[in-house]
mmCIF file of C-alpha atoms and ligand atoms in Angstrom:
data_model
loop_
_atom_site.group_PDB
_atom_site.id
_atom_site.type_symbol
_atom_site.label_atom_id
_atom_site.label_comp_id
_atom_site.label_asym_id
_atom_site.label_seq_id
_atom_site.Cartn_x
_atom_site.Cartn_y
_atom_site.Cartn_z
ATOM 1 C CA MET A 1 60.810 103.698 135.242
ATOM 2 C CA ARG A 2 63.114 100.899 134.086
ATOM 3 C CA ILE A 3 66.104 102.136 132.105
ATOM 4 C CA ALA A 4 68.311 99.886 130.003
ATOM 5 C CA ILE A 5 71.912 100.967 129.352
ATOM 6 C CA SER A 6 74.066 99.756 126.474
ATOM 7 C CA THR A 7 77.698 100.471 125.556
ATOM 8 C CA GLY A 8 78.514 99.685 121.904
ATOM 9 C CA GLY A 9 81.418 99.936 119.456
ATOM 10 C CA GLY A 10 85.030 100.511 120.468
ATOM 11 C CA ASP A 11 85.518 101.357 124.134
ATOM 12 C CA ALA A 12 86.635 104.802 125.292
ATOM 13 C CA PRO A 13 87.805 106.110 128.676
ATOM 14 C CA GLY A 14 84.767 107.547 130.473
ATOM 15 C CA LEU A 15 82.203 104.848 129.635
ATOM 16 C CA ASN A 16 82.021 103.717 133.252
ATOM 17 C CA ALA A 17 81.576 107.301 134.422
ATOM 18 C CA VAL A 18 78.540 107.669 132.120
ATOM 19 C CA ILE A 19 77.094 104.408 133.452
ATOM 20 C CA ARG A 20 77.576 105.592 137.032
ATOM 21 C CA ALA A 21 75.912 108.948 136.356
ATOM 22 C CA VAL A 22 72.927 107.352 134.625
ATOM 23 C CA VAL A 23 72.460 104.824 137.435
ATOM 24 C CA LEU A 24 72.775 107.334 140.279
ATOM 25 C CA SER A 25 70.618 110.009 138.609
ATOM 26 C CA ALA A 26 67.957 107.385 137.935
ATOM 27 C CA HIS A 27 68.230 105.869 141.413
ATOM 28 C CA ASN A 28 67.794 109.297 143.008
ATOM 29 C CA ARG A 29 64.526 109.648 141.081
ATOM 30 C CA GLY A 30 63.375 106.259 142.348
ATOM 31 C CA TRP A 31 64.012 104.574 138.982
ATOM 32 C CA GLN A 32 65.794 101.288 138.203
ATOM 33 C CA CYS A 33 68.608 100.626 135.744
ATOM 34 C CA TYR A 34 69.739 97.507 133.922
ATOM 35 C CA GLY A 35 72.905 96.968 131.937
ATOM 36 C CA ILE A 36 72.723 95.168 128.603
ATOM 37 C CA GLN A 37 75.946 93.224 128.268
ATOM 38 C CA ARG A 38 78.219 93.322 125.195
ATOM 39 C CA GLY A 39 76.488 96.094 123.213
ATOM 40 C CA PHE A 40 73.032 94.769 122.364
ATOM 41 C CA GLU A 41 73.973 91.105 122.539
ATOM 42 C CA GLY A 42 72.582 90.842 126.069
ATOM 43 C CA LEU A 43 69.123 91.254 124.561
ATOM 44 C CA LEU A 44 69.772 88.875 121.677
ATOM 45 C CA GLY A 45 70.308 85.710 123.644
ATOM 46 C CA PHE A 46 74.017 86.023 124.371
ATOM 47 C CA SER A 47 75.456 87.331 127.626
ATOM 48 C CA GLY A 48 72.531 88.939 129.480
ATOM 49 C CA VAL A 49 71.052 91.857 131.321
ATOM 50 C CA VAL A 50 72.225 92.817 134.818
ATOM 51 C CA PRO A 51 70.543 95.040 137.411
ATOM 52 C CA LEU A 52 72.584 98.179 138.128
ATOM 53 C CA GLY A 53 72.196 100.056 141.396
ATOM 54 C CA PRO A 54 74.481 102.271 143.490
ATOM 55 C CA ALA A 55 76.445 99.231 144.690
ATOM 56 C CA GLU A 56 77.269 98.082 141.151
ATOM 57 C CA VAL A 57 78.575 101.500 140.081
ATOM 58 C CA ARG A 58 80.552 102.268 143.213
ATOM 59 C CA GLY A 59 84.192 103.239 142.539
ATOM 60 C CA ILE A 60 84.053 102.984 138.731
ATOM 61 C CA THR A 61 84.283 106.643 137.632
ATOM 62 C CA HIS A 62 88.033 106.452 137.120
ATOM 63 C CA LEU A 63 88.123 103.028 135.451
ATOM 64 C CA GLY A 64 88.802 102.663 131.721
ATOM 65 C CA GLY A 65 86.808 100.229 129.576
ATOM 66 C CA THR A 66 83.179 99.380 130.303
ATOM 67 C CA ILE A 67 81.801 97.150 133.051
ATOM 68 C CA LEU A 68 79.120 96.057 130.557
ATOM 69 C CA GLY A 69 81.490 94.867 127.848
ATOM 70 C CA THR A 70 81.162 95.968 124.233
ATOM 71 C CA THR A 71 81.501 94.733 120.671
ATOM 72 C CA ASN A 72 81.741 96.329 117.253
ATOM 73 C CA ARG A 73 80.146 93.285 115.623
ATOM 74 C CA GLY A 74 76.767 93.412 117.357
ATOM 75 C CA ASN A 75 74.590 95.510 115.002
ATOM 76 C CA PRO A 76 71.083 93.976 115.404
ATOM 77 C CA PHE A 77 70.120 95.194 111.894
ATOM 78 C CA ARG A 78 73.185 93.517 110.372
ATOM 79 C CA TYR A 79 73.736 90.674 112.776
ATOM 80 C CA ILE A 80 76.559 88.339 111.791
ATOM 81 C CA VAL A 81 75.886 84.606 111.893
ATOM 82 C CA LYS A 82 78.353 81.894 110.964
ATOM 83 C CA GLN A 83 76.965 79.372 108.518
ATOM 84 C CA PRO A 84 77.768 75.650 108.673
ATOM 85 C CA ASN A 85 80.291 76.125 105.821
ATOM 86 C CA GLY A 86 82.153 78.690 107.962
ATOM 87 C CA GLU A 87 81.061 81.713 105.904
ATOM 88 C CA GLU A 88 79.549 84.725 107.623
ATOM 89 C CA ARG A 89 76.134 86.133 106.711
ATOM 90 C CA GLU A 90 74.167 89.176 107.897
ATOM 91 C CA ILE A 91 70.616 88.902 109.191
ATOM 92 C CA ASP A 92 68.235 91.536 110.593
ATOM 93 C CA ARG A 93 67.534 90.752 114.253
ATOM 94 C CA SER A 94 66.119 94.151 115.177
ATOM 95 C CA ASP A 95 62.602 92.740 115.737
ATOM 96 C CA ASP A 96 64.062 90.210 118.208
ATOM 97 C CA LEU A 97 65.773 93.075 120.000
ATOM 98 C CA VAL A 98 62.612 95.217 120.217
ATOM 99 C CA ALA A 99 60.641 92.176 121.459
ATOM 100 C CA ALA A 100 63.261 91.407 124.140
ATOM 101 C CA PHE A 101 63.330 95.081 125.202
ATOM 102 C CA GLN A 102 59.542 95.112 125.612
ATOM 103 C CA ALA A 103 59.429 91.707 127.318
ATOM 104 C CA SER A 104 61.940 93.015 129.885
ATOM 105 C CA GLY A 105 59.538 95.858 130.697
ATOM 106 C CA PHE A 106 62.041 98.591 129.877
ATOM 107 C CA ASP A 107 60.736 102.149 129.493
ATOM 108 C CA ALA A 108 63.843 103.766 128.028
ATOM 109 C CA LEU A 109 67.226 102.942 126.526
ATOM 110 C CA VAL A 110 70.414 104.923 127.080
ATOM 111 C CA SER A 111 72.725 104.010 124.221
ATOM 112 C CA ILE A 112 76.330 105.103 124.704
ATOM 113 C CA GLY A 113 78.271 104.893 121.466
ATOM 114 C CA GLY A 114 79.922 106.407 118.412
ATOM 115 C CA ASP A 115 78.668 106.799 114.846
ATOM 116 C CA GLY A 116 77.799 103.093 114.384
ATOM 117 C CA SER A 117 75.850 102.895 117.643
ATOM 118 C CA LEU A 118 74.097 106.188 116.900
ATOM 119 C CA GLN A 119 72.920 104.824 113.555
ATOM 120 C CA ILE A 120 71.602 101.684 115.293
ATOM 121 C CA ALA A 121 69.910 103.795 117.981
ATOM 122 C CA ASN A 122 68.252 105.987 115.354
ATOM 123 C CA ASP A 123 66.941 102.915 113.504
ATOM 124 C CA LEU A 124 65.629 101.483 116.805
ATOM 125 C CA TRP A 125 63.999 104.854 117.589
ATOM 126 C CA LYS A 126 62.250 104.686 114.193
ATOM 127 C CA LYS A 127 60.960 101.265 115.269
ATOM 128 C CA GLY A 128 59.411 102.870 118.361
ATOM 129 C CA LEU A 129 62.120 102.267 120.975
ATOM 130 C CA PRO A 130 62.403 105.227 123.395
ATOM 131 C CA VAL A 131 66.099 105.990 123.143
ATOM 132 C CA VAL A 132 68.501 108.696 124.332
ATOM 133 C CA CYS A 133 72.136 108.596 123.143
ATOM 134 C CA VAL A 134 75.443 109.679 124.652
ATOM 135 C CA PRO A 135 78.317 110.383 122.207
ATOM 136 C CA LYS A 136 81.415 108.299 122.846
ATOM 137 C CA THR A 137 84.559 108.094 120.784
ATOM 138 C CA ILE A 138 88.211 108.858 121.174
ATOM 139 C CA ASP A 139 88.077 110.065 117.537
ATOM 140 C CA ASN A 140 85.914 113.130 118.421
ATOM 141 C CA ASP A 141 84.188 112.803 115.042
ATOM 142 C CA VAL A 142 80.522 112.584 116.115
ATOM 143 C CA SER A 143 78.555 115.480 114.695
ATOM 144 C CA GLY A 144 76.103 117.391 116.895
ATOM 145 C CA THR A 145 78.622 117.732 119.721
ATOM 146 C CA GLN A 146 81.880 119.648 119.873
ATOM 147 C CA ARG A 147 83.319 116.993 122.183
ATOM 148 C CA SER A 148 82.844 113.297 122.828
ATOM 149 C CA PHE A 149 84.245 111.853 126.031
ATOM 150 C CA GLY A 150 87.354 109.711 125.633
ATOM 151 C CA PHE A 151 89.013 112.165 123.253
ATOM 152 C CA ASP A 152 90.851 114.185 125.891
ATOM 153 C CA THR A 153 92.329 111.015 127.412
ATOM 154 C CA ALA A 154 93.450 109.731 124.012
ATOM 155 C CA VAL A 155 95.087 113.073 123.186
ATOM 156 C CA SER A 156 96.882 113.070 126.565
ATOM 157 C CA THR A 157 98.217 109.564 125.952
ATOM 158 C CA ALA A 158 99.348 110.493 122.438
ATOM 159 C CA THR A 159 100.985 113.725 123.612
ATOM 160 C CA GLU A 160 102.889 111.851 126.314
ATOM 161 C CA ALA A 161 104.108 109.363 123.696
ATOM 162 C CA ILE A 162 105.281 112.191 121.405
ATOM 163 C CA ASP A 163 107.083 113.834 124.341
ATOM 164 C CA LYS A 164 108.897 110.577 125.072
ATOM 165 C CA LEU A 165 109.879 110.068 121.435
ATOM 166 C CA HIS A 166 111.756 113.387 121.385
ATOM 167 C CA SER A 167 114.641 112.282 123.591
ATOM 168 C CA THR A 168 115.314 109.011 121.783
ATOM 169 C CA ALA A 169 114.912 110.677 118.360
ATOM 170 C CA GLU A 170 117.415 113.374 119.312
ATOM 171 C CA SER A 171 119.935 110.962 120.876
ATOM 172 C CA HIS A 172 119.988 108.753 117.760
ATOM 173 C CA GLU A 173 119.488 111.553 115.231
ATOM 174 C CA ARG A 174 116.547 109.681 113.786
ATOM 175 C CA VAL A 175 113.172 110.468 112.318
ATOM 176 C CA MET A 176 110.456 108.978 114.511
ATOM 177 C CA VAL A 177 107.098 108.426 112.836
ATOM 178 C CA VAL A 178 104.134 107.875 115.133
ATOM 179 C CA GLU A 179 100.818 106.631 113.761
ATOM 180 C CA LEU A 180 97.757 107.679 115.751
ATOM 181 C CA MET A 181 94.110 106.613 115.701
ATOM 182 C CA GLY A 182 91.136 108.740 114.690
ATOM 183 C CA ARG A 183 89.654 106.939 111.678
ATOM 184 C CA TYR A 184 88.782 109.500 108.968
ATOM 185 C CA ALA A 185 89.231 112.518 111.269
ATOM 186 C CA GLY A 186 92.504 114.110 112.342
ATOM 187 C CA TRP A 187 91.530 115.457 115.758
ATOM 188 C CA ILE A 188 93.811 113.211 117.827
ATOM 189 C CA ALA A 189 96.793 113.710 115.513
ATOM 190 C CA LEU A 190 96.342 117.478 115.296
ATOM 191 C CA ASN A 191 95.788 118.177 118.989
ATOM 192 C CA SER A 192 98.554 115.892 120.234
ATOM 193 C CA GLY A 193 100.928 116.794 117.401
ATOM 194 C CA VAL A 194 100.671 120.509 118.161
ATOM 195 C CA SER A 195 100.769 119.979 121.950
ATOM 196 C CA GLY A 196 103.738 117.595 121.654
ATOM 197 C CA SER A 197 105.723 119.905 119.307
ATOM 198 C CA ALA A 198 105.804 117.515 116.371
ATOM 199 C CA ASP A 199 107.610 118.738 113.258
ATOM 200 C CA VAL A 200 105.160 117.227 110.786
ATOM 201 C CA VAL A 201 101.486 116.330 111.318
ATOM 202 C CA LEU A 202 99.597 114.503 108.574
ATOM 203 C CA LEU A 203 95.806 114.573 108.759
ATOM 204 C CA PRO A 204 93.065 112.866 106.729
ATOM 205 C CA GLU A 205 91.665 116.341 106.000
ATOM 206 C CA ILE A 206 94.862 117.460 104.184
ATOM 207 C CA PRO A 207 96.161 114.938 101.614
ATOM 208 C CA PHE A 208 99.927 115.155 101.858
ATOM 209 C CA ASP A 209 102.824 115.529 99.449
ATOM 210 C CA ILE A 210 105.700 113.358 100.711
ATOM 211 C CA GLU A 211 108.220 115.717 99.069
ATOM 212 C CA LYS A 212 106.947 118.572 101.268
ATOM 213 C CA VAL A 213 107.379 116.344 104.333
ATOM 214 C CA CYS A 214 110.949 115.483 103.297
ATOM 215 C CA ASP A 215 111.732 119.155 102.590
ATOM 216 C CA LYS A 216 110.852 119.940 106.214
ATOM 217 C CA ILE A 217 113.160 117.176 107.481
ATOM 218 C CA ARG A 218 115.985 118.352 105.172
ATOM 219 C CA MET A 219 115.514 121.954 106.344
ATOM 220 C CA ARG A 220 115.785 120.860 109.961
ATOM 221 C CA GLU A 221 118.899 118.879 109.060
ATOM 222 C CA ALA A 222 120.440 121.975 107.449
ATOM 223 C CA ASP A 223 119.560 123.923 110.621
ATOM 224 C CA GLY A 224 121.481 121.442 112.755
ATOM 225 C CA ARG A 225 118.331 119.701 114.007
ATOM 226 C CA HIS A 226 119.246 116.126 113.169
ATOM 227 C CA PHE A 227 116.011 114.521 114.319
ATOM 228 C CA SER A 228 112.338 114.963 113.497
ATOM 229 C CA ILE A 229 109.000 113.811 114.883
ATOM 230 C CA VAL A 230 106.350 112.993 112.288
ATOM 231 C CA VAL A 231 102.766 112.392 113.466
ATOM 232 C CA VAL A 232 100.594 110.460 111.005
ATOM 233 C CA ALA A 233 96.838 110.050 111.518
ATOM 234 C CA GLU A 234 95.804 106.518 110.569
ATOM 235 C CA GLY A 235 93.372 108.021 108.042
ATOM 236 C CA ALA A 236 95.967 110.270 106.364
ATOM 237 C CA ARG A 237 96.615 109.701 102.687
ATOM 238 C CA PRO A 238 99.037 110.935 100.048
ATOM 239 C CA ARG A 239 97.714 113.348 97.409
ATOM 240 C CA ASP A 240 98.100 110.709 94.763
ATOM 241 C CA GLY A 241 97.303 107.637 96.876
ATOM 242 C CA HIS A 242 94.884 105.861 99.145
ATOM 243 C CA ILE A 243 94.134 105.366 102.816
ATOM 244 C CA ALA A 244 96.060 102.397 104.265
ATOM 245 C CA LEU A 245 93.941 99.499 105.499
ATOM 246 C CA VAL A 246 94.933 96.640 107.796
ATOM 247 C CA GLU A 247 91.823 94.729 106.853
ATOM 248 C CA ARG A 248 88.853 95.292 104.579
ATOM 249 C CA ARG A 249 85.896 93.889 106.462
ATOM 250 C CA GLY A 250 82.949 92.669 104.504
ATOM 251 C CA VAL A 251 80.134 91.688 106.785
ATOM 252 C CA GLY A 252 78.423 93.792 109.481
ATOM 253 C CA THR A 253 81.369 95.891 110.548
ATOM 254 C CA VAL A 254 83.839 98.554 109.419
ATOM 255 C CA ASP A 255 87.244 98.478 107.719
ATOM 256 C CA ARG A 256 90.325 98.552 109.949
ATOM 257 C CA LEU A 257 92.656 101.422 109.171
ATOM 258 C CA GLY A 258 96.398 101.266 109.688
ATOM 259 C CA GLY A 259 99.769 101.109 107.980
ATOM 260 C CA MET A 260 100.194 104.712 106.788
ATOM 261 C CA GLY A 261 102.870 105.317 109.441
ATOM 262 C CA SER A 262 105.179 102.677 108.010
ATOM 263 C CA GLN A 263 104.473 103.795 104.412
ATOM 264 C CA VAL A 264 105.460 107.354 105.313
ATOM 265 C CA ALA A 265 108.523 106.105 107.239
ATOM 266 C CA ARG A 266 109.752 104.069 104.253
ATOM 267 C CA ALA A 267 109.266 106.998 101.882
ATOM 268 C CA ILE A 268 111.183 109.374 104.200
ATOM 269 C CA GLN A 269 114.059 106.910 104.619
ATOM 270 C CA ASP A 270 114.308 106.328 100.838
ATOM 271 C CA ARG A 271 114.185 110.028 99.977
ATOM 272 C CA THR A 272 116.290 111.595 102.757
ATOM 273 C CA GLY A 273 118.634 108.755 103.695
ATOM 274 C CA LYS A 274 117.806 109.403 107.365
ATOM 275 C CA GLU A 275 117.355 106.509 109.739
ATOM 276 C CA VAL A 276 113.643 106.203 110.524
ATOM 277 C CA ARG A 277 111.671 104.255 113.134
ATOM 278 C CA THR A 278 107.909 103.826 113.394
ATOM 279 C CA LEU A 279 105.618 103.564 116.384
ATOM 280 C CA VAL A 280 101.951 102.590 116.080
ATOM 281 C CA LEU A 281 100.410 103.788 119.338
ATOM 282 C CA GLY A 282 97.266 101.748 118.677
ATOM 283 C CA HIS A 283 94.861 100.743 121.410
ATOM 284 C CA LEU A 284 96.912 102.385 124.172
ATOM 285 C CA GLN A 285 94.932 105.462 123.082
ATOM 286 C CA ARG A 286 91.724 103.763 124.185
ATOM 287 C CA GLY A 287 93.013 102.530 127.523
ATOM 288 C CA GLY A 288 93.601 103.824 130.999
ATOM 289 C CA SER A 289 91.852 106.079 133.412
ATOM 290 C CA PRO A 290 89.839 108.955 131.895
ATOM 291 C CA THR A 291 91.287 112.428 132.424
ATOM 292 C CA THR A 292 89.431 114.798 134.739
ATOM 293 C CA TYR A 293 87.959 116.511 131.667
ATOM 294 C CA ASP A 294 86.610 113.237 130.272
ATOM 295 C CA ARG A 295 85.279 112.070 133.638
ATOM 296 C CA LEU A 296 83.371 115.270 134.195
ATOM 297 C CA LEU A 297 82.033 115.341 130.633
ATOM 298 C CA ALA A 298 80.989 111.683 130.896
ATOM 299 C CA LEU A 299 79.236 112.293 134.222
ATOM 300 C CA ARG A 300 77.482 115.377 132.814
ATOM 301 C CA PHE A 301 76.380 113.444 129.721
ATOM 302 C CA GLY A 302 75.037 110.556 131.849
ATOM 303 C CA ALA A 303 73.032 112.868 134.118
ATOM 304 C CA ALA A 304 71.774 114.813 131.074
ATOM 305 C CA ALA A 305 70.579 111.579 129.435
ATOM 306 C CA VAL A 306 68.414 110.805 132.475
ATOM 307 C CA ARG A 307 67.107 114.396 132.444
ATOM 308 C CA ALA A 308 66.138 113.890 128.802
ATOM 309 C CA ILE A 309 64.266 110.708 129.760
ATOM 310 C CA ALA A 310 62.483 112.595 132.533
ATOM 311 C CA ASP A 311 61.368 115.134 129.904
ATOM 312 C CA CYS A 312 60.358 112.320 127.477
ATOM 313 C CA ALA A 313 62.828 113.837 124.971
ATOM 314 C CA PHE A 314 63.505 110.592 123.110
ATOM 315 C CA GLY A 315 65.236 110.146 119.762
ATOM 316 C CA CYS A 316 67.964 112.587 120.746
ATOM 317 C CA MET A 317 71.654 112.659 121.633
ATOM 318 C CA VAL A 318 73.041 114.773 124.432
ATOM 319 C CA GLY A 319 76.024 116.856 123.346
ATOM 320 C CA LEU A 320 78.401 119.590 124.409
ATOM 321 C CA ASN A 321 78.025 122.753 122.403
ATOM 322 C CA ASN A 322 79.593 126.069 123.385
ATOM 323 C CA ALA A 323 80.156 124.818 126.936
ATOM 324 C CA THR A 324 76.483 123.887 127.349
ATOM 325 C CA ILE A 325 74.855 120.465 127.381
ATOM 326 C CA THR A 326 72.362 120.335 124.521
ATOM 327 C CA ARG A 327 69.965 117.786 122.977
ATOM 328 C CA VAL A 328 70.288 117.114 119.267
ATOM 329 C CA PRO A 329 67.779 115.030 117.253
ATOM 330 C CA LEU A 330 69.432 111.744 116.187
ATOM 331 C CA GLU A 331 68.289 112.414 112.626
ATOM 332 C CA GLU A 332 70.637 115.431 112.529
ATOM 333 C CA VAL A 333 73.587 113.403 113.815
ATOM 334 C CA VAL A 334 73.665 110.074 112.008
ATOM 335 C CA GLY A 335 75.611 109.589 108.814
ATOM 336 C CA ARG A 336 77.602 112.800 109.305
ATOM 337 C CA SER A 337 81.096 112.849 110.599
ATOM 338 C CA ARG A 338 82.779 115.885 112.114
ATOM 339 C CA ASN A 339 86.150 116.570 110.574
ATOM 340 C CA VAL A 340 88.839 119.095 111.392
ATOM 341 C CA PRO A 341 87.913 122.368 109.620
ATOM 342 C CA LEU A 342 90.884 123.521 107.555
ATOM 343 C CA ASP A 343 90.487 127.058 108.891
ATOM 344 C CA SER A 344 90.282 125.937 112.524
ATOM 345 C CA ASP A 345 92.367 127.907 114.969
ATOM 346 C CA THR A 346 94.474 124.857 115.832
ATOM 347 C CA VAL A 347 95.344 124.275 112.152
ATOM 348 C CA VAL A 348 96.258 127.950 111.769
ATOM 349 C CA THR A 349 98.316 127.769 114.967
ATOM 350 C CA ALA A 350 100.152 124.666 113.718
ATOM 351 C CA ARG A 351 101.123 126.486 110.530
ATOM 352 C CA GLU A 352 102.186 129.610 112.421
ATOM 353 C CA LEU A 353 104.418 127.496 114.667
ATOM 354 C CA GLY A 354 106.114 126.090 111.558
ATOM 355 C CA ILE A 355 104.618 122.609 111.827
ATOM 356 C CA ASN A 356 104.503 121.013 108.404
ATOM 357 C CA LEU A 357 101.048 119.672 107.463
ATOM 358 C CA GLY A 358 102.258 117.934 104.312
ATOM 359 C CA ASP A 359 100.874 120.550 101.917
HETATM 360 O O1 LIG B 401 86.764 104.534 116.677
HETATM 361 C C1 LIG B 401 87.723 104.315 117.662
HETATM 362 C C2 LIG B 401 88.887 103.543 117.110
HETATM 363 O O2 LIG B 401 89.842 103.386 118.143
HETATM 364 C C3 LIG B 401 89.530 104.169 115.869
HETATM 365 O O3 LIG B 401 90.346 105.273 116.173
HETATM 366 C C4 LIG B 401 90.252 102.972 115.278
HETATM 367 O O4 LIG B 401 90.411 103.111 113.887
HETATM 368 C C5 LIG B 401 89.296 101.845 115.582
HETATM 369 O O5 LIG B 401 88.491 102.262 116.668
HETATM 370 C C6 LIG B 401 89.980 100.552 115.924
HETATM 371 O O6 LIG B 401 88.996 99.603 116.109
HETATM 372 P P1 LIG B 401 89.258 98.116 116.623
HETATM 373 O O7 LIG B 401 89.048 98.142 118.104
HETATM 374 O O8 LIG B 401 88.233 97.305 115.914
HETATM 375 O O9 LIG B 401 90.653 97.729 116.276
#
């Protein structure tokens, strides 16, 4: 058996742990692994393919990032090429990819990625490529699994940041607004906001009313609490407004979200007269060593992917559901994102603790 491994899309803590588990589980079955560099680009003529054995994956479980490199511009079905006039154009290079996969004598592909990579993997599976996927994203928004690895680490980083903002907010009697990642799902903002005792948490799932947010800050003020911590998910939006974008991307990739934190900060300052500062935590949420939870989940996912290959269960994603590792058909996963249910226990808890959700 020759197994190819690819890491695609934005990186997440735990990628290296998955790679290690796949390589060791395969090696212990007498199989060989190869790493495709930079998403799928290694098979499309850029970068390359490297053999991966126990020596190559030694001591990487705790390392952030991915030893294989990644890109969120490497979709083989919508491959971006620069034309002589400088403009970018999409072409379909999926046949080149399938041909390179077959020419390399690979028997299976382990694709580790989020929604974009899962869509690519499903399309490659439909073209006959034997693929097994592992869900990766700090956003925790992949459907078919209750958890993706990387999320726990991101939430820990965000919670630590919120903890640290408390002392400076209180000393200066300021409102501190912190914008967190998560794309169109509020998992990171909700879990870290509740854990970090934020006063306001704004989620994409609950369009907010800025007056309600300001009422909370005024109430705290009247109570003698002269500071407030406001957590804003990057995908949050006002009831009567839009999501904030840093950049609308046309060709072969996704829009970049960002800017809602400073919009909310400006509105709070104008309406309450309080001094406000904004922090965009940004890619710190994707960095660093995976937490124990993420390491273990990543290792379990990697081993489960090899087990799926051993059972010839292709076209599936491994997932964590009710504390058990499951296999979910890719068809049931792609194109669906998993948002925070409004009746979830954490949302109810936030409300019962008096955290304002902007509604
Ligand atoms: O999907 C993971 C994520 O970190 C999102 O939370 C964020 O919106 C996006 O990726 C940022 O992507 P980029 O690395 O292209 O800036």
